Coordinates of C-alpha atoms in Angstrom, one line a residue:
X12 CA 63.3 -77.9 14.6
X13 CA 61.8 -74.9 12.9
X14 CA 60.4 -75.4 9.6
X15 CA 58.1 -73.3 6.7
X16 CA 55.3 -74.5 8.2
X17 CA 55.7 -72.7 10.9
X18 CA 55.4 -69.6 9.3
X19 CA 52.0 -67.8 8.1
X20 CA 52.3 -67.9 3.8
X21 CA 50.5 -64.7 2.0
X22 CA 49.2 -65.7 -1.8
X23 CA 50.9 -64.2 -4.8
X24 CA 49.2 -63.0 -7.9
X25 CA 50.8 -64.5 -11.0
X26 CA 50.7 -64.0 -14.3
X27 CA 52.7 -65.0 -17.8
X28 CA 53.3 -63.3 -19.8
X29 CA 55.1 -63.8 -23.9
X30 CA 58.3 -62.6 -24.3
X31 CA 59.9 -63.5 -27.8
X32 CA 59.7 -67.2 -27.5
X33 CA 59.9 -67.2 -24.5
X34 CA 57.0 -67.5 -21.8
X35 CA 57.6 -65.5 -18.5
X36 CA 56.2 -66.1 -15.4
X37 CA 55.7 -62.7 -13.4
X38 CA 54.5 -63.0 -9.6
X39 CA 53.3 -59.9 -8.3
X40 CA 54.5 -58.1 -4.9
X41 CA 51.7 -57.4 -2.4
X42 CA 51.4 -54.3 -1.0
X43 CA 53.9 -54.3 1.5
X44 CA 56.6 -55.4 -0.3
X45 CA 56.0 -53.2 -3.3
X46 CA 56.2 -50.2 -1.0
X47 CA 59.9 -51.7 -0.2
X48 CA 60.4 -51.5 -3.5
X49 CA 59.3 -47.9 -4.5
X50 CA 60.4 -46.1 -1.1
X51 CA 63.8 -47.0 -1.5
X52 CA 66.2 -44.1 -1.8
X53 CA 69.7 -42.8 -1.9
X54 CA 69.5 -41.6 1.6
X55 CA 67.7 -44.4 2.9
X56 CA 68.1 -47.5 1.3
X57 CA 65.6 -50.7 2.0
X58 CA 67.5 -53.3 2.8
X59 CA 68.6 -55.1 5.4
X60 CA 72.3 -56.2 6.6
X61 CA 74.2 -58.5 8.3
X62 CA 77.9 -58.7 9.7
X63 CA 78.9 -62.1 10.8
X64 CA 82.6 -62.4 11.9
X65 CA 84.7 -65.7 11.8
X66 CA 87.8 -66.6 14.0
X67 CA 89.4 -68.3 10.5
X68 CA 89.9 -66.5 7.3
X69 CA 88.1 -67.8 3.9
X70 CA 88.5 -66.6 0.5
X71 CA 85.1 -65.4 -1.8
X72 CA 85.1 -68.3 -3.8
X73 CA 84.6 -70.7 -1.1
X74 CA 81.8 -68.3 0.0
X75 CA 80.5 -68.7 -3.4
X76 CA 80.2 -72.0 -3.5
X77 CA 78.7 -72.4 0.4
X78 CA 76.0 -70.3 -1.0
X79 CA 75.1 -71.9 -4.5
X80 CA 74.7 -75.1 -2.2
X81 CA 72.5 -73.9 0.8
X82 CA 71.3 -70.2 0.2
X83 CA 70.2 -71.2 -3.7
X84 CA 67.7 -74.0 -2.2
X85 CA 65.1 -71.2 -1.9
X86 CA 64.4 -69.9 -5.2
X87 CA 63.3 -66.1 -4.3
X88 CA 67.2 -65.4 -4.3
X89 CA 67.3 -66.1 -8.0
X90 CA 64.3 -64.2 -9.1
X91 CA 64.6 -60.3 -9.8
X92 CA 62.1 -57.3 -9.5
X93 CA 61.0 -55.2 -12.1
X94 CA 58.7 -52.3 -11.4
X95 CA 58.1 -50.0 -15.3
X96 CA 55.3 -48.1 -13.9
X97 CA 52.8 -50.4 -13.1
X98 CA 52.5 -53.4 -10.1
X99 CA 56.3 -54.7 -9.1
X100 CA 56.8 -58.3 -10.2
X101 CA 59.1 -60.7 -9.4
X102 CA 60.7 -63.2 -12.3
X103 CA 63.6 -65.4 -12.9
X104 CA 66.8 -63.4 -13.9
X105 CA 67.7 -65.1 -16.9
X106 CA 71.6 -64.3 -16.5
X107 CA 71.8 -65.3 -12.7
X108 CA 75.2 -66.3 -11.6
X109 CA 76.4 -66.7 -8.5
X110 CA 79.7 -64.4 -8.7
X111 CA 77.3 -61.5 -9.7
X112 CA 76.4 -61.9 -5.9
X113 CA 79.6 -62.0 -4.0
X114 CA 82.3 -59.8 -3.8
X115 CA 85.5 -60.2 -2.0
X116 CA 86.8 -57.1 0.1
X117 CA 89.2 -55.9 2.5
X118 CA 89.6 -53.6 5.2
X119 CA 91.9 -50.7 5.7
X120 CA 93.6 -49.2 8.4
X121 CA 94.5 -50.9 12.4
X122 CA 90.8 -50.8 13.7
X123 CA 89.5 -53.6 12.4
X124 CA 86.0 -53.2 14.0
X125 CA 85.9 -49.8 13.2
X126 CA 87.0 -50.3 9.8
X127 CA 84.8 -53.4 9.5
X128 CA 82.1 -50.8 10.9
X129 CA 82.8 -48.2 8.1
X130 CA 82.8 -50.5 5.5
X131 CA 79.4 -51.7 6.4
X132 CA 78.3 -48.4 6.0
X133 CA 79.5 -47.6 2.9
X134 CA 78.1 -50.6 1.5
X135 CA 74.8 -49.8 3.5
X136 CA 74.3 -46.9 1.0
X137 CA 75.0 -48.3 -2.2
X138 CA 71.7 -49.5 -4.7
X139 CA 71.3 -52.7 -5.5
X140 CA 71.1 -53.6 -9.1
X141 CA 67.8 -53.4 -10.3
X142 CA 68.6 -55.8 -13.2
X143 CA 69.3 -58.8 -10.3
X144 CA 68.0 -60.1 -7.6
X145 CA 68.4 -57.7 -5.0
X146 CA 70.8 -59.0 -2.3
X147 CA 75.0 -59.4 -1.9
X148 CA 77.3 -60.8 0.4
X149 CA 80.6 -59.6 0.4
X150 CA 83.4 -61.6 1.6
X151 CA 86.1 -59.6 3.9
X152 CA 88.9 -61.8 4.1
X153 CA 91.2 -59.6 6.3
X154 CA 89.1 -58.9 9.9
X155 CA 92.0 -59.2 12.4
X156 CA 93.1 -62.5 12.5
X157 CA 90.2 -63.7 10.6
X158 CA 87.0 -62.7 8.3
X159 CA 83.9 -61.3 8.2
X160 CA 80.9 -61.9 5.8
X161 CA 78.6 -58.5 5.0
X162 CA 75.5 -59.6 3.5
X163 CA 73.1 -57.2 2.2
X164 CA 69.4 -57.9 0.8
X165 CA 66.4 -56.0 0.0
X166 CA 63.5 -55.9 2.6
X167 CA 61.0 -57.0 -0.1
X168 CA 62.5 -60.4 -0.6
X169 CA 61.3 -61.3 3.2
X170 CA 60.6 -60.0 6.2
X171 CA 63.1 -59.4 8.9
X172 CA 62.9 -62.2 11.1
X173 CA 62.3 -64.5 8.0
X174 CA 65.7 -63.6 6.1
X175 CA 67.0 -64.3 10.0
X176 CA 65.9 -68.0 9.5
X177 CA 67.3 -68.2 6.2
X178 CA 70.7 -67.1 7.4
X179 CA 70.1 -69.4 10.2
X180 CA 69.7 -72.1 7.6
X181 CA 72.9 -72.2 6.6
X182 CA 74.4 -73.5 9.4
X183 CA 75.0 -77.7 10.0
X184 CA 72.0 -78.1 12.7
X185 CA 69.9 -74.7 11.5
X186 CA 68.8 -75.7 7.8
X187 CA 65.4 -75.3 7.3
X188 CA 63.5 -76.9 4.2
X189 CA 62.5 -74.5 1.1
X190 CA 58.7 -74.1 1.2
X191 CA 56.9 -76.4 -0.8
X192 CA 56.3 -74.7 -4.5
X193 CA 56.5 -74.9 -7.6
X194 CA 59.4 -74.2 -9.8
X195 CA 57.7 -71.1 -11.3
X196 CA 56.9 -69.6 -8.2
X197 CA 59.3 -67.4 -5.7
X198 CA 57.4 -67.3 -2.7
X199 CA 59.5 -67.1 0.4
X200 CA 56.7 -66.9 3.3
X201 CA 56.3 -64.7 6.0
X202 CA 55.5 -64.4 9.4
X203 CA 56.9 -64.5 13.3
X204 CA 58.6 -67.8 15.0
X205 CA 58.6 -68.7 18.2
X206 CA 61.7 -70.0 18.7
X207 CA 63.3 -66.8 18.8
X208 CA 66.3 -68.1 21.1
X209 CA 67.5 -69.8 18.3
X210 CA 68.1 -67.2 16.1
X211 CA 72.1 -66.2 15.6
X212 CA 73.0 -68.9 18.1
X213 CA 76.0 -71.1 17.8
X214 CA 74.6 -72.0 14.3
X215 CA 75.4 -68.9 13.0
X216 CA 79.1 -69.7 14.1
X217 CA 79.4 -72.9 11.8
X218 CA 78.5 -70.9 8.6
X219 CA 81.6 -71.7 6.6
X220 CA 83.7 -73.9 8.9
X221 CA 81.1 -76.2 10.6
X222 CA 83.8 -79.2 10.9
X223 CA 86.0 -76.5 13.1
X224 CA 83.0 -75.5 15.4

């Protein structure tokens, strides 16, 4: 089994700060992942996607709630980036909801795959709201005879082969455990596995219908 510990963790800077009555805990981006933040553009966007197809349609609400159960278990994917001139920081979004994440979507015209293809791009281009936490999976209920899941998130939440192992995660027989953390703090850590023949192996086929697998 692969778990967090397996992974090399980087320290985070934080900081609170006093906002109405509320306090605010800010965690600061190193330097890596606060050059994510700033060198993404229009024609080059910093994220990172996935396509995942399913023999089986399922409808965005079931995705929704698949999600809120295992994805929401690490708590980087509530927390939201704000960058006003100064370092980035990372904090809780106050108005998180899960529906603000996932979108359903279907595909038009008879080439599924190249339609499935297009779509992906399209959504490839498009910002992120910088008022949320910066990722979206978007439900495509209509891939031939059955669906497909595009999920998009911004390279500064992990690294590559880290948001791998989180998608991996969600799969009966791939979930890893959350780091261990506090409740104010985001950290999602970073590094290389070793296990690399694990990665978007049958798990990744028992996403949303594990029972039928």
């Amino acid at each position: 089994a692969v778990t967090f510990g397996r992974y090399a963790s980087y320290p985070v800077r934080t900081a609170r700060r006093i906002r109405g009555d509320r306090i605010v805990n800010r965690h600061y981006l190193d330097a890596v992942d606060a050059a994510w933040v700033r060198m993404d553009r229009p024609a080059n966007r910093m994220t990172i996607v996935a396509v995942l197809t399913f023999d089986e349609p399922f409808p965005a609400d079931e995705v929704s709630d698949f999600l809120s159960e295992r994805l929401l278990r690490f708590d980087r994917f509530r927390w939201r980036v704000r960058d006003h001139g100064s370092k980035p920081y990372w904090e809780p979004d106050p108005e998180f909801h899960i529906t603000n994440h996932v979108s359903s979507a279907s595909l038009d015209g008879s080439d599924d795959r190249r339609a499935l293809e297009a779509f992906a791009g399209r959504v490839m281009a498009e910002e992120l709201p910088r008022d949320r936490p910066p990722w979206h999976f978007y439900a495509v209920e209509n891939f031939g005879s059955g669906s497909a899941l595009v999920a998009r998130l911004h390279h500064c939440i992990a690294d590559g082969m880290a948001l791998v192992q989180v998608l991996l995660s969600l799969a009966d027989g791939g979930q890893l455990e959350p780091p261990e953390e506090s409740k104010d703090s985001p950290d999602l850590v970073k590094g290389i596995v070793d296990t690399a023949d694990m990665i978007l192996g049958e798990g990744i086929r028992m996403v949303l219908k594990p029972e039928r697998s």
